Amino acid sequence: MCGITGWVSFDRVLLDASGTLDAMTETMSCRGPDAGGTWISGPAALGHRRLAIIDLPGGRQPMTLETPRGTLALVYSGETYNFTELRGELAGRGHRFTTDSDTEVVLHAYLEWGEAMAERLNGMYAFAIWDGRYQKLVMIRDRMGIKPFYYYPIPGGVLFGSEPKAILANPLARARVDLDGLRELFGFVKTPGHAIWDGMREVEPGTVVTVDSNGLRRHVYWSLETRPHTDDRNATVGRVRTLLDDIVRRQLVSDVPRCTLLSGGLDSSAMTALAARQLAETGEKVRSFAVDFVGRTEHFVADELRPTPDAPFVHDVARASGTDHQDIVLDSNDLADPEVRARVIRARDIPMGLGDMDTSLYLLFRAIRERSTVALSGESADEVFGGYLQFFDEEARRADMFPWLVRFEDYIGDDADVLRPEVNKALDMPGFLRDSYATAVAGVERLDGESDFEYRMRKICALHLTRFVRLLLDRKDRTSMAVGLEVRVPYCDHRLVEYVYNAPWSMKSFDGREKSLLREATADLLPKPVYDRVKSPYPSTQDPKYAIALQQQAKDLLADPSHPVFEVLDPDLVRQAAERETPQITMASRRGLERTLDMALWLDIYSPEIILT
């Protein structure tokens, strides 16, 4: 796992650009604390920061391969889980290897199969190859968008990086956000290809982007496809289990300490139990970590979204699977600390406004990094198997809207509560979301003979896999890599995603509950309370001291009416939230305070030009 960046300019030789390339590369030092390197040749300049996971002495980058017709140079971030099989196949075709790293396998795979090699990879990855034979740059991203990858077209070339900050370190890039970027920021929907920053784009998941002197071209090598599902329920459950066994085994491969993220929910518990069983074959214990808050279990207040605290279920799984477990317990002072919030903003490059759910994730990952370098996460199982409330909410099912937004204001709050009225009008978020929804569902193919209800549920599943989970994957990657922790996501294996996506909803929910296929496929691994547990999302603190701290910080901000945040947010609305009596502080008003403080920090750190017309 690493950070990559680069610059290609067909109008000039970049040998004199080493200082700029070094600055771009240095922004990725958190992603790759173990080593760094740069490579410049003619119009191409590549930079890399390394977090060593496999073949610690080898695998240094940028990695080059000389051919009779020119040099291939690679910068690579991620993991290829089937690199052993690919290495064997390539060796049989005459390739010779000098390291044990998956990076070298990827480079030789490109030499053998060209851009088509992307279809052979199983993993999470974002990489760029400068092909000196044809004077072109090839950028490839994994199918689900697990690893981030951005690019910024410039006259005669392109800038690219794992994160926007790498691109913005080049003076050719402008730190500017227009209304479309703000809509993306406030919409809680991930538009494919959109990067929020004006002029910047994402390499879309499952896509190859090629840049040469003739311009830029895109090729989609993978997307969700509608196919008939011919297996019956028992066969489907068996296939899910077989896939999970293989996926977890592959993703446990590491030359550094690894662990699991355990919440006591179905997803992470099943994954942890599988990992524990497999590691026990070689006499090894799996480490597991869970996040908790001071006093949460003792003073927990149930609500519709979170009916139970995590800790009792976490401990049930840890005992049953014999894990080496540790709770990471956070307090409100840490969660509200402006410096911690600033580190999260720097990690994500944008103010997503998720408040304590972002800061607690960052703090969890930071604590884990002291003990492990790789973690397996249950992220995306809800999107793959159908785990959220909105999958079962009739209003959300019927709405011509992204289903997670139907009750979003009830659970999370509305950014309009703090936006300036003229900005709110210019954004026209209802219109933006209607158009985005129409575009998203237009690409969902209907199976011949599929009922109206099954097609409606197929669209809901597709929306979660293409417009929602990518928000969470980006959050996971950016907050973990900010502390040098590699987080792997077994439920994002494309084989599992393809298979379960095409199982009919009646099978996905055959027992009338969420994630029926996953529950049945792993029933033998789970303690009974965990098997029976109702879905509970990532936890949020209920400590009123956290809200009080936010209010004080907002009051301090309001003391400076000239702060640029008030060009976007309404100071009177912010003041109302800051002056509410503590018992009246709702989740919605707390979100308004979190959004305000995050926006202010973002503006202080990045000084972006905000275009409101």
Coordinates of C-alpha atoms in Angstrom, one line a residue:
M1 CA 0.0 0.0 0.0
C2 CA 1.5 3.3 -1.1
G3 CA 1.0 6.7 -2.5
I4 CA 1.7 7.6 -6.1
T5 CA 1.9 10.7 -8.1
G6 CA 3.3 12.0 -11.5
W7 CA 3.4 14.5 -14.3
V8 CA 3.5 13.9 -18.0
S9 CA 4.0 16.9 -20.4
F10 CA 4.5 16.2 -24.1
D11 CA 5.4 19.9 -24.6
R12 CA 8.6 19.8 -22.5
V13 CA 11.4 17.6 -21.0
L14 CA 10.8 17.3 -17.3
L15 CA 14.4 16.8 -16.2
D16 CA 14.3 20.3 -14.6
A17 CA 11.1 19.5 -12.7
S18 CA 12.6 17.4 -9.9
G19 CA 11.8 20.0 -7.2
T20 CA 8.1 20.1 -8.1
L21 CA 8.0 16.3 -8.4
D22 CA 9.6 16.0 -5.0
A23 CA 7.0 18.3 -3.5
M24 CA 4.2 16.3 -5.1
T25 CA 5.7 13.0 -3.8
E26 CA 6.2 14.4 -0.3
T27 CA 2.5 15.0 0.2
M28 CA 2.1 11.2 0.0
S29 CA 4.6 10.5 2.9
C30 CA 1.8 9.5 5.3
R31 CA 0.6 6.9 2.8
G32 CA 4.1 5.6 2.4
P33 CA 6.3 6.1 5.5
D34 CA 8.8 3.4 4.7
A35 CA 10.5 4.7 1.5
G36 CA 10.2 7.1 -1.3
G37 CA 11.5 7.5 -4.8
T38 CA 11.2 9.5 -8.1
W39 CA 11.9 8.8 -11.7
I40 CA 12.1 11.3 -14.6
S41 CA 12.7 10.5 -18.3
G42 CA 11.8 12.9 -21.1
P43 CA 8.2 14.0 -20.8
A44 CA 7.4 11.7 -17.9
A45 CA 8.0 12.1 -14.1
L46 CA 6.8 9.6 -11.5
G47 CA 6.9 9.7 -7.7
H48 CA 6.2 7.1 -5.1
R49 CA 5.9 6.7 -1.3
R50 CA 6.0 3.1 0.0
L51 CA 4.3 1.3 2.9
A52 CA 6.1 -2.0 2.8
I53 CA 3.7 -5.0 3.1
I54 CA 5.0 -7.8 0.9
D55 CA 8.7 -8.5 0.1
L56 CA 10.0 -5.8 2.4
P57 CA 13.5 -5.6 0.9
G58 CA 12.2 -5.7 -2.7
G59 CA 9.3 -3.9 -4.3
R60 CA 11.0 -0.5 -4.3
Q61 CA 9.4 2.0 -6.7
P62 CA 9.3 3.6 -9.2
M63 CA 10.0 0.2 -10.7
T64 CA 11.4 0.0 -14.2
L65 CA 11.7 -2.7 -16.8
E66 CA 13.9 -2.3 -19.9
T67 CA 12.7 -3.6 -23.2
P68 CA 14.4 -3.4 -26.7
R69 CA 12.0 -0.7 -27.7
G70 CA 11.9 1.5 -24.5
T71 CA 11.6 1.6 -20.8
L72 CA 8.4 0.7 -18.8
A73 CA 8.2 2.5 -15.5
L74 CA 5.6 1.8 -12.8
V75 CA 4.2 3.5 -9.7
Y76 CA 1.7 1.2 -7.9
S77 CA -0.5 1.5 -4.9
G78 CA -2.5 -1.4 -3.5
E79 CA -2.4 -5.2 -3.4
T80 CA -2.9 -7.8 -6.1
Y81 CA -4.2 -10.9 -4.2
N82 CA -3.7 -13.3 -7.1
F83 CA -0.2 -12.3 -7.8
T84 CA 1.2 -15.8 -7.0
E85 CA -0.9 -17.4 -9.8
L86 CA -0.1 -14.6 -12.2
R87 CA 3.6 -14.9 -11.4
G88 CA 3.5 -18.6 -12.2
E89 CA 1.7 -18.1 -15.5
L90 CA 4.1 -15.3 -16.5
A91 CA 7.1 -17.5 -15.5
G92 CA 5.7 -20.2 -17.8
R93 CA 5.7 -17.6 -20.6
G94 CA 9.4 -16.8 -20.1
H95 CA 9.3 -13.9 -17.7
R96 CA 12.1 -13.7 -15.0
F97 CA 11.6 -12.1 -11.7
T98 CA 14.1 -10.5 -9.3
T99 CA 11.8 -9.8 -6.3
D100 CA 8.9 -11.5 -4.5
S101 CA 6.7 -8.4 -4.8
D102 CA 3.3 -8.2 -6.5
T103 CA 4.5 -4.9 -8.0
E104 CA 7.0 -6.7 -10.2
V105 CA 4.2 -9.1 -11.3
V106 CA 2.0 -6.2 -12.3
L107 CA 4.8 -4.7 -14.4
H108 CA 5.5 -8.0 -16.2
A109 CA 1.8 -8.5 -16.7
Y110 CA 1.6 -5.2 -18.5
L111 CA 4.5 -6.2 -20.7
E112 CA 2.8 -9.5 -21.5
W113 CA -0.8 -8.4 -22.0
G114 CA -0.8 -4.6 -22.2
E115 CA -3.8 -2.8 -20.8
A116 CA -5.8 -6.0 -21.0
M117 CA -3.9 -7.2 -17.9
A118 CA -6.3 -5.2 -15.8
E119 CA -9.0 -7.9 -16.4
R120 CA -6.7 -10.5 -14.9
L121 CA -6.1 -8.7 -11.6
N122 CA -7.9 -9.5 -8.3
G123 CA -7.3 -6.9 -5.7
M124 CA -7.4 -3.2 -4.7
Y125 CA -5.0 -1.1 -6.8
A126 CA -4.3 2.2 -8.5
F127 CA -1.3 2.4 -10.6
A128 CA 0.3 4.3 -13.5
I129 CA 2.7 2.9 -16.1
W130 CA 4.8 5.1 -18.4
D131 CA 5.3 3.1 -21.6
G132 CA 8.4 4.5 -23.3
R133 CA 7.8 2.2 -26.3
Y134 CA 4.7 4.2 -27.3
Q135 CA 5.3 7.4 -25.3
K136 CA 2.1 7.0 -23.3
L137 CA 0.8 7.0 -19.7
V138 CA -1.5 4.2 -18.7
M139 CA -3.6 4.7 -15.5
I140 CA -5.6 1.8 -14.1
R141 CA -7.9 1.6 -11.0
D142 CA -9.5 -1.4 -9.3
R143 CA -13.1 -2.5 -10.1
M144 CA -14.8 -1.2 -6.9
G145 CA -12.8 2.0 -6.4
I146 CA -11.2 0.8 -3.2
K147 CA -8.0 2.7 -3.9
P148 CA -8.3 6.4 -4.8
F149 CA -6.9 7.8 -8.0
Y150 CA -7.1 11.4 -9.4
Y151 CA -5.9 13.1 -12.5
Y152 CA -5.8 16.7 -13.7
P153 CA -5.6 17.3 -17.5
I154 CA -3.2 20.2 -18.4
P155 CA -2.3 21.5 -21.9
G156 CA -0.1 18.9 -23.5
G157 CA -0.3 16.4 -20.6
V158 CA -1.7 15.4 -17.3
L159 CA -1.0 15.5 -13.5
F160 CA -2.0 12.5 -11.3
G161 CA -1.9 11.3 -7.8
S162 CA -3.4 9.0 -5.2
E163 CA -4.9 12.1 -3.5
P164 CA -5.8 15.6 -4.7
K165 CA -3.1 17.1 -2.4
A166 CA -0.4 15.6 -4.6
I167 CA -1.8 17.2 -7.7
L168 CA -2.5 20.5 -5.9
A169 CA 1.2 20.6 -5.0
N170 CA 2.0 21.3 -8.6
P171 CA 1.6 25.0 -9.5
L172 CA -0.1 24.1 -12.8
A173 CA -3.2 22.9 -10.7
R174 CA -5.6 25.5 -9.2
A175 CA -7.2 24.9 -5.8
R176 CA -10.7 25.9 -6.9
V177 CA -14.2 24.6 -6.1
D178 CA -17.3 25.7 -8.1
L179 CA -21.0 25.0 -7.5
D180 CA -20.7 21.5 -9.0
G181 CA -18.0 20.7 -6.5
L182 CA -20.1 22.1 -3.6
R183 CA -23.1 20.0 -4.8
E184 CA -20.9 17.0 -4.7
L185 CA -19.7 17.9 -1.2
F186 CA -23.1 18.4 0.2
G187 CA -25.0 15.7 -1.7
F188 CA -23.7 12.5 0.1
V189 CA -23.7 10.8 -3.3
K190 CA -20.5 9.8 -5.2
T191 CA -20.8 10.8 -8.8
P192 CA -18.4 8.6 -10.8
G193 CA -15.4 10.5 -12.0
H194 CA -16.1 13.7 -10.0
A195 CA -13.3 14.9 -7.8
I196 CA -14.9 18.0 -6.2
W197 CA -11.9 20.2 -7.2
D198 CA -12.5 22.1 -10.4
G199 CA -10.6 20.7 -13.3
M200 CA -9.7 17.5 -11.5
R201 CA -11.2 14.0 -12.3
E202 CA -11.1 10.6 -10.7
V203 CA -10.0 7.6 -12.7
E204 CA -13.3 5.8 -12.4
P205 CA -13.4 2.3 -10.8
G206 CA -12.9 -0.4 -13.4
T207 CA -11.4 2.0 -15.9
V208 CA -8.2 2.4 -17.9
V209 CA -7.2 6.0 -18.8
T210 CA -4.5 6.4 -21.4
V211 CA -2.7 9.7 -22.2
D212 CA -0.5 10.3 -25.1
S213 CA 0.4 13.2 -27.4
N214 CA -3.0 12.8 -29.1
G215 CA -5.0 13.3 -25.9
L216 CA -6.8 11.3 -23.3
R217 CA -8.8 8.1 -23.7
R218 CA -10.9 6.1 -21.3
H219 CA -11.7 2.4 -21.5
V220 CA -14.0 0.6 -19.0
Y221 CA -12.8 -2.9 -18.3
W222 CA -15.4 -3.8 -15.6
S223 CA -18.8 -2.7 -14.5
L224 CA -21.8 -4.2 -12.7
E225 CA -23.6 -6.4 -15.2
T226 CA -27.0 -7.9 -15.0
R227 CA -26.9 -11.7 -15.5
P228 CA -29.3 -14.6 -14.8
H229 CA -28.8 -16.2 -11.4
T230 CA -29.3 -20.0 -11.9
D231 CA -28.3 -21.4 -8.5
D232 CA -31.0 -22.3 -5.9
R233 CA -30.8 -21.0 -2.4
N234 CA -28.7 -23.8 -0.9
A235 CA -26.2 -23.6 -3.8
T236 CA -26.1 -19.8 -3.5
V237 CA -25.3 -20.0 0.3
G238 CA -22.6 -22.6 -0.4
R239 CA -21.1 -20.5 -3.2
V240 CA -21.0 -17.4 -0.9
R241 CA -19.2 -19.4 1.8
T242 CA -16.7 -20.8 -0.7
L243 CA -15.9 -17.4 -2.0
L244 CA -15.5 -15.9 1.4
D245 CA -13.1 -18.7 2.5
D246 CA -11.0 -18.0 -0.5
I247 CA -11.2 -14.2 -0.3
V248 CA -10.2 -14.0 3.4
R249 CA -7.3 -16.5 2.9
R250 CA -5.9 -14.4 0.1
Q251 CA -6.3 -11.2 2.0
L252 CA -4.5 -12.5 5.1
V253 CA -1.2 -12.8 3.1
S254 CA 1.2 -10.2 4.5
D255 CA 4.8 -10.0 5.7
V256 CA 3.8 -7.5 8.5
P257 CA 1.4 -7.8 11.5
R258 CA -2.3 -7.9 10.5
C259 CA -5.6 -7.8 12.3
T260 CA -9.3 -7.4 11.9
L261 CA -11.7 -4.5 12.6
L262 CA -14.5 -6.0 14.8
S263 CA -17.8 -4.2 15.5
G264 CA -19.8 -7.2 16.7
G265 CA -22.1 -6.9 13.7
L266 CA -22.6 -9.7 11.2
D267 CA -20.1 -8.5 8.6
S268 CA -17.0 -8.0 10.8
S269 CA -17.8 -11.0 13.0
A270 CA -18.1 -13.4 10.1
M271 CA -14.8 -12.1 8.6
T272 CA -13.0 -12.2 12.0
A273 CA -14.2 -15.8 12.6
L274 CA -13.1 -16.9 9.2
A275 CA -9.7 -15.3 9.7
A276 CA -9.3 -16.9 13.2
R277 CA -10.1 -20.3 11.8
Q278 CA -7.7 -20.0 9.0
L279 CA -4.8 -18.6 11.1
A280 CA -5.4 -21.3 13.7
E281 CA -4.3 -23.9 11.0
T282 CA -0.7 -22.6 11.5
G283 CA -1.1 -22.0 15.2
E284 CA -1.6 -18.2 14.9
K285 CA -4.1 -16.0 16.7
V286 CA -5.9 -13.2 14.9
R287 CA -5.7 -9.8 16.5
S288 CA -9.0 -7.8 16.6
F289 CA -9.7 -4.2 17.5
A290 CA -13.0 -2.4 18.2
V291 CA -13.8 1.3 18.8
D292 CA -15.8 2.4 21.8
F293 CA -16.5 5.6 23.7
V294 CA -16.0 6.3 27.4
G295 CA -19.3 5.4 29.2
R296 CA -21.1 4.4 26.0
T297 CA -22.0 0.8 27.0
E298 CA -23.1 1.8 30.5
H299 CA -25.1 4.9 29.5
F300 CA -26.2 3.7 26.0
V301 CA -29.5 5.2 24.7
A302 CA -31.1 3.1 21.9
D303 CA -32.7 4.7 18.9
E304 CA -34.1 3.5 15.6
L305 CA -30.7 3.6 13.8
R306 CA -28.6 2.1 16.6
P307 CA -30.7 -0.3 18.8
T308 CA -27.8 -1.9 20.7
P309 CA -24.2 -1.0 21.8
D310 CA -21.4 -2.9 20.1
A311 CA -19.2 -3.9 23.0
P312 CA -21.1 -6.9 24.3
F313 CA -21.3 -8.5 20.8
V314 CA -17.7 -7.7 20.1
H315 CA -16.6 -9.5 23.2
D316 CA -18.8 -12.5 22.4
V317 CA -17.0 -12.9 19.0
A318 CA -13.6 -12.3 20.5
R319 CA -14.2 -15.1 23.1
A320 CA -15.8 -17.5 20.6
S321 CA -13.0 -17.1 18.0
G322 CA -10.2 -16.8 20.5
T323 CA -8.9 -13.5 19.2
D324 CA -6.2 -11.4 20.7
H325 CA -8.7 -8.5 21.2
Q326 CA -8.4 -4.9 22.3
D327 CA -11.0 -2.2 22.6
I328 CA -9.9 1.3 21.6
V329 CA -11.8 3.6 23.9
L330 CA -12.1 7.2 22.9
D331 CA -13.3 10.2 24.9
S332 CA -15.1 13.4 23.9
N333 CA -12.0 15.6 24.3
D334 CA -10.2 13.6 21.6
L335 CA -13.2 13.6 19.3
A336 CA -13.7 17.3 19.5
D337 CA -10.0 18.3 19.4
P338 CA -9.6 20.8 16.5
E339 CA -6.1 19.5 15.8
V340 CA -7.5 15.9 15.3
R341 CA -10.3 17.3 13.1
A342 CA -7.6 19.2 11.1
R343 CA -5.7 16.0 10.5
V344 CA -8.8 14.3 9.2
I345 CA -9.4 17.3 6.8
R346 CA -5.9 17.0 5.6
A347 CA -6.3 13.3 5.1
R348 CA -9.5 13.6 3.1
D349 CA -8.7 16.9 1.3
I350 CA -12.4 17.9 1.7
P351 CA -14.8 18.6 4.6
M352 CA -17.3 15.8 4.5
G353 CA -19.0 16.9 7.7
L354 CA -19.3 13.5 9.3
G355 CA -17.9 14.8 12.5
D356 CA -17.1 12.4 15.2
M357 CA -17.7 9.4 12.9
D358 CA -14.6 10.6 10.9
T359 CA -12.5 11.6 13.9
S360 CA -13.2 8.4 15.8
L361 CA -12.3 6.3 12.7
Y362 CA -9.0 8.2 12.4
L363 CA -8.2 7.8 16.1
L364 CA -9.1 4.1 15.9
F365 CA -6.7 3.6 12.9
R366 CA -4.0 5.6 14.6
A367 CA -4.2 3.4 17.7
I368 CA -4.2 0.2 15.6
R369 CA -1.2 1.3 13.6
E370 CA 0.9 1.1 16.8
R371 CA 0.2 -2.6 16.8
S372 CA -0.5 -3.7 13.2
T373 CA 0.2 -2.6 9.7
V374 CA -2.7 -4.4 7.9
A375 CA -6.3 -4.6 8.9
L376 CA -9.3 -6.5 7.4
S377 CA -12.6 -4.6 7.4
G378 CA -16.2 -5.6 7.0
E379 CA -16.8 -2.5 4.9
S380 CA -19.3 -2.9 2.0
A381 CA -21.1 -6.0 3.1
D382 CA -24.2 -4.0 3.7
E383 CA -24.1 -2.7 0.1
V384 CA -23.4 -6.2 -1.3
F385 CA -25.9 -8.2 0.7
G386 CA -28.5 -5.6 1.5
G387 CA -28.0 -4.6 5.1
Y388 CA -29.4 -1.1 5.6
L389 CA -32.8 -0.1 6.9
Q390 CA -33.6 1.6 3.5
F391 CA -33.6 -1.8 1.8
F392 CA -36.7 -2.6 3.8
D393 CA -38.3 0.8 4.1
E394 CA -41.3 1.0 1.8
E395 CA -41.0 4.8 1.4
A396 CA -37.3 4.5 0.4
R397 CA -38.1 1.6 -2.0
R398 CA -40.8 3.6 -3.8
A399 CA -39.0 6.9 -3.9
D400 CA -37.4 8.1 -7.1
M401 CA -34.4 9.2 -5.1
F402 CA -31.2 7.7 -3.6
P403 CA -32.7 5.5 -0.9
W404 CA -30.2 6.4 1.8
L405 CA -31.3 10.1 1.4
V406 CA -35.0 9.5 2.0
R407 CA -34.6 9.6 5.8
F408 CA -31.2 11.2 5.9
E409 CA -32.4 14.4 7.6
D410 CA -34.1 12.4 10.3
Y411 CA -31.0 10.5 11.2
I412 CA -28.1 12.7 10.2
G413 CA -29.3 16.3 9.6
D414 CA -29.5 18.7 6.7
D415 CA -26.7 21.0 5.5
A416 CA -29.4 23.5 4.4
D417 CA -29.8 24.2 8.2
V418 CA -26.6 26.3 8.1
L419 CA -26.2 27.3 4.4
R420 CA -26.7 30.9 3.4
P421 CA -30.1 31.2 1.6
E422 CA -28.6 32.5 -1.6
V423 CA -26.0 29.7 -1.7
N424 CA -28.7 27.1 -0.9
K425 CA -30.7 28.5 -3.9
A426 CA -27.8 28.5 -6.2
L427 CA -26.9 24.9 -5.3
D428 CA -30.5 23.7 -5.9
M429 CA -29.7 20.4 -4.2
P430 CA -33.1 18.8 -4.9
G431 CA -32.7 19.4 -8.6
F432 CA -29.1 18.2 -8.5
L433 CA -30.1 15.0 -6.7
R434 CA -33.1 14.3 -9.0
D435 CA -30.8 14.6 -12.0
S436 CA -28.1 12.5 -10.5
Y437 CA -30.6 9.8 -9.5
A438 CA -32.1 9.7 -13.0
T439 CA -28.6 9.3 -14.5
A440 CA -27.6 6.6 -12.1
V441 CA -30.7 4.3 -12.5
A442 CA -30.7 4.7 -16.3
G443 CA -27.6 2.5 -16.5
V444 CA -29.1 -0.4 -14.5
E445 CA -30.0 -3.2 -17.0
R446 CA -33.2 -5.2 -16.4
L447 CA -33.1 -8.9 -16.6
D448 CA -35.6 -10.5 -19.1
G449 CA -38.7 -11.5 -17.2
E450 CA -37.7 -9.6 -14.0
S451 CA -40.7 -8.4 -12.0
D452 CA -41.2 -4.7 -11.3
F453 CA -40.4 -5.3 -7.6
E454 CA -37.2 -7.3 -8.3
Y455 CA -36.1 -4.7 -10.8
R456 CA -36.7 -1.9 -8.3
M457 CA -34.6 -3.8 -5.7
R458 CA -31.9 -4.4 -8.3
K459 CA -31.7 -0.6 -8.9
I460 CA -31.5 0.0 -5.2
C461 CA -28.6 -2.5 -4.9
A462 CA -26.8 -1.0 -7.9
L463 CA -27.1 2.5 -6.4
H464 CA -25.5 1.4 -3.2
L465 CA -22.7 -0.3 -5.1
T466 CA -22.0 2.6 -7.5
R467 CA -23.0 5.8 -5.7
F468 CA -22.8 5.1 -1.9
V469 CA -20.2 2.5 -1.0
R470 CA -17.5 4.6 -2.8
L471 CA -18.0 7.4 -0.3
L472 CA -17.3 4.9 2.5
L473 CA -14.4 3.3 0.7
D474 CA -12.8 6.7 0.2
R475 CA -13.3 7.6 3.9
K476 CA -11.8 4.3 5.0
D477 CA -8.8 4.6 2.7
R478 CA -7.9 8.2 3.4
T479 CA -8.3 8.1 7.2
S480 CA -6.3 4.8 7.4
M481 CA -3.5 5.7 5.0
A482 CA -3.1 9.0 6.9
V483 CA -1.5 7.0 9.6
G484 CA 0.1 4.4 7.4
L485 CA -2.4 1.6 8.0
E486 CA -3.5 -0.6 5.1
V487 CA -7.1 -1.6 5.4
R488 CA -8.4 -4.5 3.2
V489 CA -12.0 -5.0 2.3
P490 CA -12.8 -8.7 1.6
Y491 CA -16.5 -8.0 0.8
C492 CA -15.4 -5.9 -2.2
D493 CA -13.9 -8.8 -4.0
H494 CA -15.4 -8.5 -7.5
R495 CA -16.3 -12.1 -7.7
L496 CA -18.5 -11.9 -4.6
V497 CA -20.0 -8.6 -5.7
E498 CA -20.9 -9.9 -9.2
Y499 CA -22.4 -13.1 -7.8
V500 CA -24.5 -11.6 -5.0
Y501 CA -25.6 -8.6 -7.1
N502 CA -27.4 -11.0 -9.5
A503 CA -29.0 -13.1 -6.8
P504 CA -32.7 -12.0 -6.7
W505 CA -33.8 -9.9 -3.7
S506 CA -36.2 -12.7 -2.6
M507 CA -33.1 -14.8 -2.1
K508 CA -31.0 -12.0 -0.5
S509 CA -33.8 -11.6 2.1
F510 CA -35.2 -15.1 2.2
D511 CA -35.8 -15.1 5.9
G512 CA -37.3 -11.6 5.9
R513 CA -34.1 -10.1 7.4
E514 CA -31.1 -8.1 6.2
K515 CA -28.1 -10.0 4.7
S516 CA -29.8 -13.4 4.8
L517 CA -27.2 -15.0 2.5
L518 CA -24.3 -13.9 4.5
R519 CA -25.9 -14.8 7.8
E520 CA -26.7 -18.3 6.6
A521 CA -23.3 -18.8 4.9
T522 CA -21.5 -18.1 8.1
A523 CA -24.0 -19.4 10.7
D524 CA -21.6 -22.0 12.0
L525 CA -19.0 -19.4 12.9
L526 CA -21.2 -16.9 14.8
P527 CA -22.3 -16.8 18.5
K528 CA -26.1 -16.9 18.7
P529 CA -26.5 -13.3 19.9
V530 CA -24.5 -12.0 16.9
Y531 CA -26.4 -14.2 14.5
D532 CA -29.6 -12.7 15.9
R533 CA -28.4 -9.1 16.1
V534 CA -30.2 -6.4 14.1
K535 CA -28.0 -4.2 12.0
S536 CA -26.4 -1.3 13.9
P537 CA -24.3 1.3 11.9
Y538 CA -20.8 2.6 12.8
P539 CA -21.2 4.2 16.3
S540 CA -21.4 7.8 17.1
T541 CA -20.8 9.3 20.6
Q542 CA -23.8 10.2 22.7
D543 CA -21.7 12.2 25.2
P544 CA -23.3 15.7 25.6
K545 CA -19.8 17.0 26.4
Y546 CA -18.9 16.5 22.7
A547 CA -21.8 18.7 21.6
I548 CA -20.9 21.4 24.2
A549 CA -17.3 21.5 22.9
L550 CA -18.6 21.9 19.3
Q551 CA -20.8 24.8 20.5
Q552 CA -17.9 26.6 22.1
Q553 CA -15.7 26.2 19.0
A554 CA -18.5 27.5 16.9
K555 CA -18.9 30.5 19.2
D556 CA -15.1 31.2 18.8
L557 CA -15.5 31.0 15.1
L558 CA -18.4 33.4 15.1
A559 CA -16.2 35.9 16.9
D560 CA -14.5 36.4 13.5
P561 CA -17.4 37.4 11.2
S562 CA -14.9 38.0 8.3
H563 CA -13.9 34.3 8.2
P564 CA -14.5 33.0 4.6
V565 CA -16.6 30.2 5.8
F566 CA -19.4 32.7 6.2
E567 CA -19.4 33.3 2.5
V568 CA -21.0 29.9 2.3
L569 CA -22.6 29.3 5.7
D570 CA -25.1 31.6 7.4
P571 CA -23.7 33.0 10.7
D572 CA -27.1 33.5 12.1
L573 CA -28.0 29.8 11.6
V574 CA -24.7 28.7 13.0
R575 CA -25.3 30.9 16.0
Q576 CA -28.7 29.3 16.6
A577 CA -27.1 25.9 16.7
A578 CA -24.3 27.1 18.9
E579 CA -26.6 28.6 21.5
R580 CA -29.2 25.8 21.9
E581 CA -29.6 24.4 25.3
T582 CA -27.6 21.1 25.5
P583 CA -30.7 18.8 26.0
Q584 CA -32.1 20.4 22.7
I585 CA -29.0 19.6 20.7
T586 CA -30.3 17.1 18.1
M587 CA -28.2 15.0 15.7
A588 CA -29.2 17.5 13.0
S589 CA -28.0 20.6 14.8
R590 CA -24.8 18.8 15.8
R591 CA -24.2 18.0 12.2
G592 CA -24.6 21.7 11.3
L593 CA -21.9 22.5 13.9
E594 CA -19.6 19.7 12.6
R595 CA -20.1 20.9 9.0
T596 CA -19.3 24.5 10.0
L597 CA -16.1 23.7 11.9
D598 CA -14.9 21.3 9.2
M599 CA -15.6 23.8 6.4
A600 CA -13.7 26.5 8.4
L601 CA -10.7 24.2 8.9
W602 CA -10.7 23.2 5.2
L603 CA -10.7 26.9 4.1
D604 CA -7.9 27.6 6.6
I605 CA -5.7 24.7 5.4
Y606 CA -6.3 24.8 1.6
S607 CA -7.4 28.4 0.9
P608 CA -9.4 27.3 -2.1
E609 CA -11.1 29.7 -4.4
I610 CA -14.8 29.2 -4.0
I611 CA -16.9 30.1 -7.1
L612 CA -20.5 30.6 -6.2
T613 CA -21.8 31.6 -9.6

